[in-house]
Amino acid sequence: MPTDTTAASTGQQAAGTSGRKKGRKGRLVVLVLVLALIGGVAYGAYWSVSTVRASFPQTEGSITLEGLSGPVDVRRDGYGIPQIYASSDEDLFMAQGYVQAQDRFYEMDVRRHMTSGRLSEMFGAGQVDNDAFLRTLGWDRVAKQEYEEKLSPATKKYLQAYAKGVNAYLEGKDGKDISLEYAALGFENDYAPGEWTPVDSVAWLKAMAWDLRGNMQDEIDRALLTSRLGPKQIADLYPSYPYGRNKPIVQEGGYDEGSGTFEAEGGSGDGEGEGDGTGSGDGTGSGDGAGSELGGGTEGGTGSGAEGDAAGFEGQLTGLQRVLEDLPTAVGVNGDGIGSNSWVVSGNHTVSGKPLLANDPHLSASLPSVWYQMGLHCRSVSDKCRYDVTGYTFAGMPGVIIGHNQDIAWGLTNSGVDVTDLYLEKITGDGYQYGDKVVPFETREETIKVAGGASRKIVIRETNNGPLLSDRSDELVKTGKKAAVESAAPDRGDGYAVALRWTALDPGRTMDAVFAINRAKDWDDFREASELFEVPSQNLVYADTEGHIGYTLPGKIPTRAKKHDGSVPAPGWDPDYEWTGWVDQDELPYEFDPERGYIVTANQAVVDEDYPYTLTTDWGYGARSQRINDLIQSKIKDGGKISTDDMRQMQLDNSSSIAKLLVPELLKIDVGDEHVREAQKLLEGWDYTQDADSAAAAYFNSVWRNILKLSFGHKLPKELRVKGQCLWVEPVNTTGPADEAGKVRECGQRSASQAQPDGGDRWFEVVRRLMADEDSEWWTTPKRGTRPGAENRDELFKRAMIDARWELTAKLGKDIDTWNWGRLHRLFLDNQTLGSDGPGFVKYVLNRGPWKLGGGEATVNATGWNAAGGYGVVWVPSMRMVVNLDDLDKSRWINLTGASGHAYNAHYVDQTDKWAEGELLEWPSSEKAVEDATTDHLVLKP
């Protein structure tokens, strides 16, 4: 059992703070909170100063941990960020487990219950459906296979050491001694956390892969759109990638047909990074147009099959969408809208003469942040102790995910590569049809334990294409029995089901990759390590202290039969639609020291159209990436040099490319109404920058939202529109009383954070391509009340400007002098689980905000919002970092929240204000810099 042997009483009182002054301030805050709760809040009598402070970590003095082979130093700076020093790998990772558990164990515990489908054990019957779905996916089961069959002996040793450290922290503690949330859970049940296992750490990679899984949402949406739109209309809403305007990641080098490998030299890219983000050119791409016979096909590579099948599939996909919306998120917004920025600039273009590397992943806003900053240092790097690395980790998993060691730095962005496919399966009795045979299901039975209730048993069935997601929804079963299909499809029998094929359901070696990257010394080491990074497929950027820069796309990426491009659901009974293999690692794109001297990844297309494999049909459309390219070009033209702070400023760029396109046209419109004209004048002279205090940004974004609503939103099927928003529409496969005009009332069914049109850069591209067609059917909308209808583009823009004026009058007041973007565009940080679903007073204790933010959708400072649902911030730059390869101690970093997961700890949200202002903290990595920054020093003793 861990014991405190040397800490003074004052040190214990100030534990978790960075000094006595902060300790006194923290005690005063806690005391005020507790008095308020006791004075008038339900359950307040249960709370006390000791309850709130009981779980704060000891950060000074010494603690004895059984299992260490030698002493370990844990040095924390003024933000509570720990740097660990040990003399063996096992001690290093054991200490990492202990320290992360000190700060974040409740978060870790929730995560492992999510990945294993055991949330009901903590939160009761309300989580049974989520657990059933997660058990069907089988993350925990696959993680066990990875641990037992795939991972190297060294990785297993590290995972075991990490688990030992976590369990050393848990030993002898009650829930209330671990986190305030356990005290709150005590009101409902007697849950107590169990021991940590190595598999708990591995399974977290599956949750990360799920939220970064690629285009599964687009597959669902394209199929659902067929209930109201035809192939040409759907093609309008999914335009091809604008290669003529927005550069792909890899611009130099290309695929060599002769050798069957990707070569970093000899490609057709010019490396000049043209355009200003608004640019010219038709931007048209091409696709094979093959699609799926289940299609709602679209032009440009999104399918051209039979509409009847997709219409019949609508019921299954609607039910699946509802299940997906209810799932807790791991790091993203259930796979939709996820983005990130990373770029690297060579020393030829920097002030120091060595590379600079920036990264800011865009993920769901969570409290605590998904990231945990940390340094892992061997006192002397040797075969016994091989790591000297610092950066961003996941609490619950050993190693560093993004950061630098003493030789290299790396960053990640989501590649968006398509690694998931949905299949419609023909069910017959206890089997499914494949070709002309009926193949029996693989089945397993699992028991879901429920806090405060009876256990539930479920049966999970799998086909050759993966688990049947439709077994988790009665609605999917019913509609599967009624699905309309074309004559070529097999007889319905007992109905159709929905299966998921996904690379993450095959055991892999990504956990090995984490450690291999952490100790890589050069580009060859990095490339070899990245090959192990199988799931999720990520864009990896690289820089080293020798002056080299690079990019590589690793991942287990499927190849498909010619009929199937992965854009729409496929018929599982037809062997011509199955996966045929994997893209060989030697064939995947990369760049090394490109002539242009920089590399940008921001979810745009990875390669040009000449690449022989279809990586996805659903890249991001390059608004952010091209803006970053343009910013770099503007800095380096005429021999200019880029500094660390220049990189930071680029991360904060708020420029809106859609505003650059639309505002000149909006200013030409004669609006007539003096109040609308008053708002229109805000756009005159506006520089398209979406600062938090900008009234013009507020009005433009409202106009943009209303343009989308009027031109597209009202024409989409109910399955894609915001839940509760109702329209009178022409009846299509629906029932209900019609009005005098023969229309029926249909209400939206999707959550506000995931509805369409979301206003992202796909919609930028949709609108851009329609601008020249002023009489397109999309630019029509009916009259509503006193507000005019529209028959063409400018009439619709006028209507949007009118609607925006009165929307903001209602939200912000009649006086436009009081308007600003930040009042609309606010960030709330909700603590996971109880911060969303707990009693009101618990939410008050755990949650924080709001912060008024600048930035916006598809800007470099990507504070995302969903235009269909409102203006609130949905996802954010979850962290920001700039690594200086000339002097690593001059690198800078920031986290969304803080190191601590304990409410009212001094480090709960102590970085958020600086993050919101765009500031970066000093990032010490050398031993001297860490020692100079140390405010709390804890020794872990064997």
XYZ file of C-alpha atoms in Angstrom, residues 191-856:
666
model
C -20.168 1.288 -7.415
C -16.459 0.828 -6.642
C -13.730 0.888 -9.321
C -11.901 -2.327 -10.090
C -8.283 -2.987 -10.978
C -6.769 -1.619 -14.179
C -5.621 -4.104 -16.834
C -3.314 -3.788 -19.855
C -6.301 -4.474 -22.118
C -8.054 -1.396 -20.686
C -5.248 0.692 -22.202
C -5.270 -1.051 -25.585
C -9.063 -0.761 -25.936
C -8.848 3.027 -25.790
C -7.270 2.960 -29.245
C -10.517 1.415 -30.530
C -12.564 4.278 -29.135
C -10.209 6.775 -30.748
C -10.448 4.903 -34.056
C -14.261 4.869 -33.863
C -14.547 8.637 -33.576
C -11.974 9.094 -36.377
C -13.390 6.368 -38.592
C -13.813 8.293 -41.853
C -16.872 8.571 -44.073
C -19.413 6.251 -42.451
C -21.684 9.212 -41.734
C -21.506 10.279 -45.374
C -22.460 6.753 -46.436
C -25.534 6.945 -44.228
C -26.466 10.439 -45.359
C -26.133 9.739 -49.073
C -28.450 6.763 -48.769
C -30.979 8.709 -46.693
C -31.005 11.580 -49.188
C -32.500 9.309 -51.844
C -35.923 9.554 -50.180
C -36.244 13.156 -51.405
C -33.448 13.848 -53.883
C -32.379 12.365 -57.198
C -28.853 11.405 -58.295
C -28.077 14.803 -59.838
C -29.238 16.669 -56.732
C -27.187 14.417 -54.461
C -24.194 14.974 -56.726
C -24.669 18.721 -56.239
C -24.367 18.205 -52.482
C -21.237 16.033 -52.717
C -19.005 17.807 -55.256
C -15.662 16.362 -56.255
C -12.483 17.651 -54.647
C -11.294 21.016 -56.086
C -7.786 19.960 -57.121
C -7.474 23.015 -59.340
C -7.707 25.326 -56.340
C -6.829 23.502 -53.109
C -3.555 21.601 -53.052
C -3.370 18.008 -51.779
C -0.895 17.137 -49.026
C 1.589 15.358 -51.269
C 2.615 17.706 -54.083
C 5.994 16.242 -55.066
C 6.563 12.640 -56.018
C 3.968 10.094 -57.025
C 3.041 6.491 -57.619
C 5.453 4.614 -59.869
C 3.596 2.091 -62.027
C 6.778 0.255 -62.909
C 7.903 -0.529 -59.361
C 4.432 -0.503 -57.814
C 5.642 1.832 -55.071
C 5.196 5.443 -54.095
C 8.277 7.545 -54.807
C 9.017 10.822 -53.005
C 10.724 12.281 -56.082
C 9.780 12.551 -59.707
C 6.136 13.464 -59.314
C 4.178 16.142 -61.104
C 3.588 18.520 -58.189
C 4.970 22.020 -58.679
C 5.289 22.724 -54.967
C 4.256 26.362 -55.288
C 1.026 26.392 -53.249
C -1.150 28.590 -55.439
C -4.292 30.516 -54.573
C -5.643 32.554 -51.711
C -8.229 30.087 -50.544
C -10.931 31.579 -52.729
C -9.158 31.140 -56.067
C -10.348 30.293 -59.511
C -10.493 27.232 -61.649
C -13.350 24.818 -61.955
C -11.944 22.581 -59.250
C -13.508 19.575 -60.824
C -12.295 16.122 -60.039
C -13.268 12.784 -61.374
C -14.512 9.552 -59.968
C -15.172 6.150 -61.389
C -18.877 6.581 -60.772
C -19.168 2.898 -60.019
C -20.846 3.155 -56.657
C -23.040 0.472 -55.234
C -26.162 -1.182 -56.488
C -27.719 0.035 -53.259
C -26.781 3.454 -54.436
C -28.756 6.750 -54.572
C -25.860 7.158 -56.800
C -24.204 10.440 -57.467
C -21.840 11.728 -60.050
C -18.129 12.088 -59.476
C -17.498 8.775 -57.807
C -20.356 8.536 -55.341
C -22.248 5.803 -57.077
C -24.860 5.391 -59.777
C -26.963 2.465 -58.788
C -30.602 1.670 -58.288
C -32.534 4.171 -56.250
C -35.040 1.597 -55.044
C -32.527 -0.232 -52.888
C -31.386 2.902 -51.092
C -34.984 3.868 -50.445
C -35.547 0.476 -48.871
C -32.399 0.895 -46.825
C -33.683 4.179 -45.387
C -35.370 2.596 -42.383
C -32.292 0.638 -41.340
C -30.048 3.676 -41.642
C -32.457 5.922 -39.752
C -32.412 3.496 -36.858
C -28.627 3.198 -37.026
C -28.284 6.983 -36.981
C -30.357 7.175 -33.797
C -28.174 4.563 -32.122
C -25.009 6.403 -33.156
C -26.247 9.744 -31.820
C -26.823 8.263 -28.372
C -23.324 6.821 -28.080
C -20.906 8.721 -25.839
C -18.075 10.312 -27.786
C -14.481 9.342 -27.183
C -12.558 12.168 -28.819
C -14.764 13.418 -31.650
C -18.299 14.273 -32.622
C -19.341 10.694 -33.388
C -17.153 10.670 -36.448
C -18.664 13.700 -38.167
C -16.959 17.028 -38.585
C -13.634 15.963 -37.195
C -10.635 17.916 -38.458
C -7.159 18.982 -37.485
C -4.248 21.117 -38.611
C -0.592 20.231 -38.728
C 2.223 21.643 -40.772
C 5.980 21.654 -40.797
C 8.382 24.219 -42.252
C 12.007 23.444 -43.079
C 14.935 25.448 -41.772
C 15.333 27.147 -45.153
C 12.281 29.224 -44.273
C 12.664 29.700 -40.495
C 14.405 32.296 -38.363
C 16.469 29.672 -36.542
C 17.527 27.711 -39.610
C 15.933 24.525 -38.203
C 12.407 23.173 -38.740
C 9.263 24.284 -36.938
C 6.304 21.912 -36.507
C 2.746 22.910 -35.515
C -0.253 20.740 -34.631
C -3.760 21.398 -33.293
C -6.204 18.459 -33.483
C -9.876 19.505 -33.668
C -11.978 17.335 -31.398
C -15.020 17.514 -29.164
C -14.770 20.010 -26.336
C -14.499 17.924 -23.176
C -13.756 18.507 -19.520
C -11.164 17.392 -18.712
C -9.491 17.678 -22.098
C -8.894 14.426 -23.935
C -5.165 15.280 -23.789
C -2.832 15.037 -20.823
C 0.538 16.829 -21.108
C 3.504 14.912 -19.753
C 7.211 14.231 -20.069
C 8.744 10.747 -19.800
C 12.502 10.895 -19.260
C 15.112 8.226 -18.699
C 17.857 9.719 -16.566
C 20.306 8.074 -18.936
C 19.045 6.685 -22.251
C 20.311 3.122 -22.695
C 19.075 -0.361 -23.547
C 17.614 -0.541 -20.034
C 15.811 2.777 -20.305
C 15.115 3.951 -23.867
C 12.827 6.993 -23.649
C 13.272 10.746 -23.397
C 9.994 12.051 -24.808
C 7.469 14.732 -23.953
C 4.118 15.758 -25.350
C 0.439 14.907 -25.290
C -0.728 11.597 -23.869
C -4.084 9.922 -23.308
C -4.873 9.330 -19.640
C -5.214 5.565 -19.477
C -2.533 4.713 -22.026
C 1.268 4.641 -21.669
C 3.560 6.558 -23.997
C 3.194 9.874 -25.827
C 0.789 10.242 -28.769
C 1.925 13.624 -30.162
C 5.107 15.481 -29.237
C 8.874 15.232 -29.507
C 11.870 13.381 -28.163
C 15.397 14.779 -28.266
C 15.820 14.014 -31.990
C 12.466 14.224 -33.766
C 9.026 15.827 -33.476
C 5.745 14.626 -34.943
C 2.115 15.624 -35.261
C -1.123 13.921 -36.291
C -4.220 14.854 -38.240
C -7.098 12.622 -39.247
C -6.578 11.369 -42.783
C -10.252 10.702 -43.450
C -9.342 7.536 -45.321
C -12.388 5.284 -45.796
C -11.927 2.247 -43.553
C -15.605 1.464 -42.855
C -18.345 0.048 -45.059
C -21.968 -0.742 -44.306
C -23.485 -3.856 -45.860
C -27.106 -4.908 -46.291
C -27.326 -8.597 -45.416
C -29.993 -11.079 -46.544
C -30.990 -13.109 -43.454
C -32.366 -16.658 -43.691
C -33.023 -18.482 -40.428
C -29.734 -18.817 -38.560
C -27.606 -17.670 -41.472
C -27.056 -15.108 -44.172
C -26.750 -15.317 -47.935
C -23.330 -15.077 -49.533
C -23.273 -15.825 -53.237
C -25.623 -18.753 -53.756
C -25.123 -20.230 -50.284
C -26.502 -19.646 -46.799
C -23.643 -19.274 -44.332
C -24.260 -19.702 -40.578
C -23.667 -16.702 -38.315
C -20.815 -16.565 -35.875
C -22.563 -15.892 -32.557
C -21.688 -15.091 -28.976
C -23.789 -14.348 -25.894
C -22.821 -11.604 -23.477
C -24.222 -10.441 -20.141
C -24.598 -6.752 -19.340
C -24.533 -6.041 -15.612
C -26.723 -3.121 -14.527
C -26.215 -1.008 -11.410
C -29.363 -1.182 -9.331
C -31.113 -3.591 -11.701
C -31.208 -7.018 -13.254
C -28.545 -8.098 -15.729
C -29.408 -8.271 -19.442
C -28.262 -10.887 -21.932
C -27.678 -10.178 -25.608
C -26.732 -12.347 -28.581
C -24.259 -10.912 -31.085
C -24.304 -12.216 -34.643
C -21.573 -11.681 -37.226
C -21.323 -12.203 -40.971
C -18.206 -12.255 -43.131
C -18.628 -8.478 -43.330
C -18.704 -7.944 -39.577
C -21.184 -7.644 -36.701
C -24.907 -7.016 -37.316
C -25.550 -3.526 -35.997
C -29.233 -3.945 -36.803
C -29.595 -6.506 -34.007
C -29.360 -3.634 -31.561
C -32.503 -1.876 -32.768
C -36.075 -3.182 -33.012
C -36.735 -0.481 -35.570
C -33.977 -1.815 -37.799
C -35.416 -5.310 -37.614
C -38.932 -4.168 -38.527
C -37.833 -2.022 -41.430
C -35.481 -4.734 -42.624
C -38.499 -6.972 -43.084
C -40.180 -4.292 -45.196
C -37.183 -3.044 -47.187
C -37.920 -2.433 -50.859
C -35.189 -3.770 -53.141
C -34.681 -4.196 -56.864
C -35.576 -7.420 -58.603
C -31.957 -8.578 -58.767
C -31.710 -8.693 -54.975
C -32.422 -11.959 -53.134
C -35.863 -12.601 -51.698
C -36.529 -10.831 -48.457
C -37.149 -13.931 -46.343
C -36.932 -12.896 -42.712
C -35.722 -9.429 -43.672
C -32.486 -7.567 -44.232
C -29.890 -6.611 -41.652
C -27.051 -4.084 -41.488
C -23.443 -5.213 -40.937
C -20.298 -3.147 -40.419
C -16.914 -3.888 -41.970
C -14.226 -1.864 -40.201
C -10.447 -2.223 -40.036
C -10.374 -1.643 -36.271
C -12.280 -4.886 -35.714
C -9.203 -6.803 -36.857
C -6.400 -7.099 -34.266
C -3.522 -4.735 -35.007
C -0.249 -3.250 -33.749
C -0.937 0.442 -33.202
C 0.131 0.186 -29.564
C 3.547 -1.006 -30.751
C 3.693 2.034 -33.045
C 3.260 4.468 -30.141
C 6.421 3.260 -28.410
C 8.390 2.871 -31.647
C 7.658 6.485 -32.619
C 8.510 7.684 -29.104
C 12.057 6.347 -29.423
C 12.638 7.017 -33.153
C 15.892 8.828 -33.900
C 15.542 9.725 -37.572
C 13.298 9.555 -40.640
C 14.003 5.874 -41.302
C 13.095 4.951 -37.725
C 9.960 7.084 -37.951
C 8.795 5.544 -41.216
C 9.397 2.040 -39.918
C 7.497 2.844 -36.713
C 4.609 4.476 -38.552
C 3.976 1.323 -40.554
C 2.713 -0.201 -37.306
C 0.171 2.635 -36.876
C -2.616 0.654 -38.496
C -5.819 2.087 -36.989
C -6.934 4.835 -37.129
C -5.232 5.936 -40.336
C -3.625 9.314 -39.648
C -1.568 11.928 -41.453
C 1.828 11.999 -39.719
C 4.101 15.015 -40.118
C 7.754 14.879 -39.094
C 10.746 17.087 -38.365
C 14.138 16.405 -36.818
C 17.035 18.275 -35.272
C 19.189 17.512 -38.327
C 16.901 19.731 -40.405
C 14.751 17.192 -42.246
C 10.969 17.345 -42.654
C 8.553 14.713 -43.902
C 5.041 13.313 -44.174
C 3.718 9.768 -44.282
C 0.283 8.146 -44.513
C 0.269 4.885 -42.560
C -2.737 2.704 -41.889
C -4.506 -0.494 -42.728
C -6.407 0.728 -45.799
C -8.703 -1.653 -47.687
C -8.870 -2.245 -51.404
C -12.316 -2.912 -52.861
C -13.712 -4.708 -55.840
C -14.263 -2.519 -58.888
C -18.026 -2.219 -58.354
C -17.629 -0.673 -54.915
C -15.918 2.635 -54.056
C -17.052 2.760 -50.421
C -19.241 5.827 -50.850
C -22.617 4.158 -50.249
C -23.788 0.957 -48.501
C -23.194 -2.263 -50.408
C -25.034 -5.602 -50.885
C -23.365 -8.089 -48.586
C -24.666 -11.083 -50.521
C -22.672 -10.165 -53.620
C -18.977 -11.223 -53.474
C -18.146 -8.481 -55.990
C -18.589 -5.881 -53.247
C -16.298 -7.292 -50.584
C -12.862 -6.021 -49.601
C -10.124 -7.574 -51.676
C -7.039 -6.815 -49.583
C -4.933 -3.947 -48.253
C -2.874 -1.202 -49.845
C 0.767 -2.201 -49.401
C 2.811 0.112 -47.165
C 5.267 0.774 -49.994
C 2.390 2.072 -52.104
C 1.129 4.621 -49.581
C 1.910 8.326 -50.141
C 4.734 10.172 -48.366
C 7.045 13.154 -48.806
C 10.548 13.793 -47.506
C 12.326 17.163 -47.708
C 10.121 18.505 -50.530
C 11.667 21.257 -52.605
C 9.034 23.808 -51.552
C 10.271 23.499 -47.959
C 7.007 22.899 -46.111
C 4.180 20.358 -45.782
C 0.579 21.108 -44.763
C -2.023 18.588 -43.610
C -5.509 19.767 -42.689
C -7.785 16.906 -43.778
C -7.554 17.792 -47.461
C -6.938 15.229 -50.206
C -3.705 13.356 -49.591
C -2.784 12.799 -53.239
C -3.840 13.899 -56.710
C -6.168 12.045 -59.046
C -3.437 9.927 -60.620
C -3.052 7.757 -57.505
C -4.299 4.268 -58.428
C -6.231 3.483 -55.238
C -9.429 5.096 -53.957
C -8.468 6.172 -50.442
C -11.841 7.866 -49.943
C -14.504 9.735 -51.878
C -14.982 12.139 -48.974
C -11.913 14.256 -48.317
C -12.243 17.548 -46.534
C -12.426 20.171 -49.262
C -9.239 22.042 -48.420
C -10.449 25.451 -47.189
C -8.221 25.293 -44.098
C -5.279 23.612 -45.763
C -5.128 26.085 -48.622
C -5.346 29.015 -46.232
C -2.353 27.610 -44.313
C -0.481 27.133 -47.591
C -1.246 30.752 -48.488
C -0.152 32.040 -45.064
C 3.164 30.202 -45.347
C 3.675 31.451 -48.893
C 3.005 35.040 -47.840
C 5.632 34.724 -45.084
C 8.401 33.164 -47.149
C 8.022 35.145 -50.356
C 11.035 37.340 -51.106
C 13.138 35.348 -48.630
C 11.025 35.977 -45.518
C 11.544 33.774 -42.469
C 9.025 32.181 -40.083
C 9.342 32.286 -36.294
C 7.769 30.189 -33.556
C 5.315 33.000 -32.875
C 4.444 33.223 -36.572
C 3.365 29.592 -36.377
C 1.209 30.423 -33.351
C -0.386 33.339 -35.178
C -1.213 31.101 -38.123
C -3.006 28.718 -35.774
C -5.229 31.625 -34.725
C -6.155 32.743 -38.245
C -9.887 33.484 -38.339
C -10.292 34.340 -42.005
C -13.452 32.980 -43.637
C -13.087 31.802 -47.243
C -16.851 31.549 -47.731
C -17.214 35.177 -46.595
C -14.668 36.221 -49.242
C -16.840 34.566 -51.849
C -20.269 35.757 -50.692
C -19.856 39.222 -49.165
C -19.175 41.038 -52.472
C -22.439 39.605 -53.812
C -24.374 40.375 -50.615
C -23.290 44.010 -50.777
C -24.762 44.359 -54.281
C -28.280 43.503 -53.110
C -30.789 46.287 -52.546
C -32.465 45.178 -49.344
C -34.854 48.111 -48.952
C -35.695 47.688 -45.265
C -33.663 50.245 -43.279
C -33.018 47.838 -40.411
C -31.703 45.154 -42.761
C -29.657 47.786 -44.590
C -28.159 48.793 -41.235
C -26.972 45.216 -40.739
C -25.780 44.927 -44.336
C -23.526 47.933 -43.821
C -21.595 45.942 -41.216
C -20.144 43.969 -44.115
C -18.754 47.034 -45.878
C -14.997 47.113 -45.418
C -15.008 43.943 -43.322
C -11.768 41.980 -43.671
C -13.529 38.586 -43.358
C -11.868 37.946 -39.992
C -14.108 36.240 -37.451
C -12.858 37.763 -34.212
C -14.969 37.302 -31.103
C -15.738 41.040 -30.918
C -16.740 41.349 -34.590
C -20.336 42.416 -35.317
C -19.749 41.805 -39.026
C -18.768 38.190 -38.334
C -21.934 37.700 -36.292
C -24.148 39.031 -39.069
C -22.353 37.237 -41.899
C -22.479 33.866 -40.140
C -26.177 34.344 -39.515
C -26.688 35.171 -43.205
C -24.659 32.088 -44.143
C -26.739 29.927 -41.818
C -29.959 31.237 -43.340
C -28.695 30.793 -46.904
C -28.052 27.143 -46.113
C -31.388 26.702 -44.390
C -33.409 28.278 -47.212
C -31.584 26.734 -50.156
C -30.775 23.255 -48.830
C -32.010 22.591 -45.314
C -35.689 22.823 -46.143
C -35.226 20.403 -49.043
C -33.497 17.625 -47.084
C -35.329 14.599 -45.661
C -36.363 14.658 -42.018
C -33.629 12.173 -41.101
C -30.961 14.837 -41.705
C -32.759 17.884 -40.294
C -32.568 19.133 -36.712
C -34.723 17.263 -34.234
C -37.944 19.137 -33.499
C -37.733 21.514 -36.464
C -40.903 20.872 -38.461
C -41.871 21.709 -42.058
C -44.899 21.235 -44.301
C -43.570 19.249 -47.250
C -44.709 17.189 -50.212
C -45.464 13.652 -48.954
C -42.769 11.083 -49.746
C -42.983 7.648 -48.127
C -44.673 9.157 -45.113
C -48.078 9.144 -43.468
C -50.043 11.760 -41.627
C -52.785 14.287 -42.260
C -52.193 16.611 -45.204
C -53.106 20.291 -45.362
C -55.237 21.913 -48.056
C -52.260 22.060 -50.394
C -51.664 18.344 -49.969
C -48.570 18.737 -47.793
C -47.730 16.890 -44.585
C -45.906 18.044 -41.480
C -42.517 16.412 -41.015
C -40.192 17.069 -38.086
C -36.441 16.660 -38.079
C -34.880 13.688 -36.332
C -31.170 14.456 -35.934
C -29.303 16.064 -33.044
C -28.386 19.717 -33.476
C -24.653 18.939 -33.465
C -24.899 16.475 -36.370
C -27.722 17.757 -38.565
C -27.311 19.017 -42.125
C -26.441 21.363 -43.719
C -23.700 21.789 -41.118
C -21.982 24.644 -42.966
C -18.561 23.033 -43.264
C -16.249 23.291 -46.236
C -18.244 20.752 -48.221
C -21.054 23.308 -48.177
C -18.545 26.023 -49.105
C -17.840 24.022 -52.235
C -21.512 23.285 -52.923
C -22.378 26.989 -52.853
C -19.278 28.021 -54.818
C -20.237 25.756 -57.723
C -23.813 26.999 -57.749
C -22.927 30.699 -57.720
C -22.782 31.019 -61.514
C -26.164 29.290 -61.950
C -28.317 32.091 -60.577
C -31.543 30.305 -61.526
C -30.691 26.912 -60.027
C -33.600 25.148 -58.360
C -31.586 25.244 -55.143
C -32.030 29.042 -55.007
C -35.790 28.775 -54.515
C -37.774 29.100 -51.301
C -41.445 29.832 -50.590
C -42.823 32.990 -49.011
C -43.300 32.795 -45.257
C -45.510 35.329 -43.517
C -44.336 38.807 -44.477
C -40.957 37.531 -45.651
C -40.600 37.164 -49.421
C -40.048 33.961 -51.322
C -37.236 33.509 -53.820
C -36.964 32.268 -57.394
C -33.251 32.940 -57.939
C -29.939 33.373 -56.149
C -30.091 37.080 -55.332
C -33.688 36.863 -54.136
C -32.724 34.044 -51.795
C -29.684 35.992 -50.554
C -31.971 38.953 -49.856
C -34.363 36.744 -47.910
C -31.424 35.298 -45.931
C -30.239 38.801 -45.043
C -33.724 39.706 -43.821
C -34.052 36.511 -41.765
C -30.566 36.988 -40.310
C -31.344 40.556 -39.224
C -34.406 39.468 -37.269
C -32.775 36.330 -35.903
C -29.951 38.386 -34.403
C -32.396 41.014 -33.183
C -34.072 38.256 -31.181
C -30.796 36.784 -29.944
C -28.595 39.866 -29.455
C -30.969 42.839 -29.408
C -32.115 45.487 -31.840
C -29.017 47.685 -31.373
C -26.375 46.324 -33.729
C -23.681 48.200 -31.806
C -24.039 45.505 -29.143
C -23.633 42.603 -31.557
C -20.517 40.480 -31.673
C -19.629 36.992 -32.841
C -18.507 35.831 -29.404
C -21.978 36.346 -27.925
C -23.309 33.774 -30.388
C -20.265 31.560 -30.640
C -19.768 30.320 -27.097
C -17.907 27.378 -25.632
C -19.307 25.455 -22.670
C -17.154 22.779 -21.066
C -19.255 19.958 -19.661
C -17.638 17.333 -17.501
C -18.167 13.900 -18.979
C -21.108 11.800 -17.749
C -22.356 13.582 -14.617
C -21.695 16.998 -16.108
C -24.237 16.154 -18.787
C -26.692 13.848 -17.017
C -26.184 14.327 -13.296
C -28.305 16.295 -10.809
C -28.375 20.046 -11.366
C -26.115 20.935 -8.473
C -23.544 18.337 -9.612
C -23.500 19.953 -13.052
C -22.914 23.297 -11.360
C -19.949 21.863 -9.474
C -18.373 20.069 -12.442
C -19.040 22.241 -15.514
C -17.398 25.492 -16.631
C -18.063 28.286 -19.119
C -19.028 29.969 -21.270
C -16.089 31.409 -23.177
C -16.774 33.759 -26.088
C -14.685 32.592 -29.032
C -13.591 33.804 -32.420
C -12.882 31.506 -35.331
C -15.428 29.289 -36.983
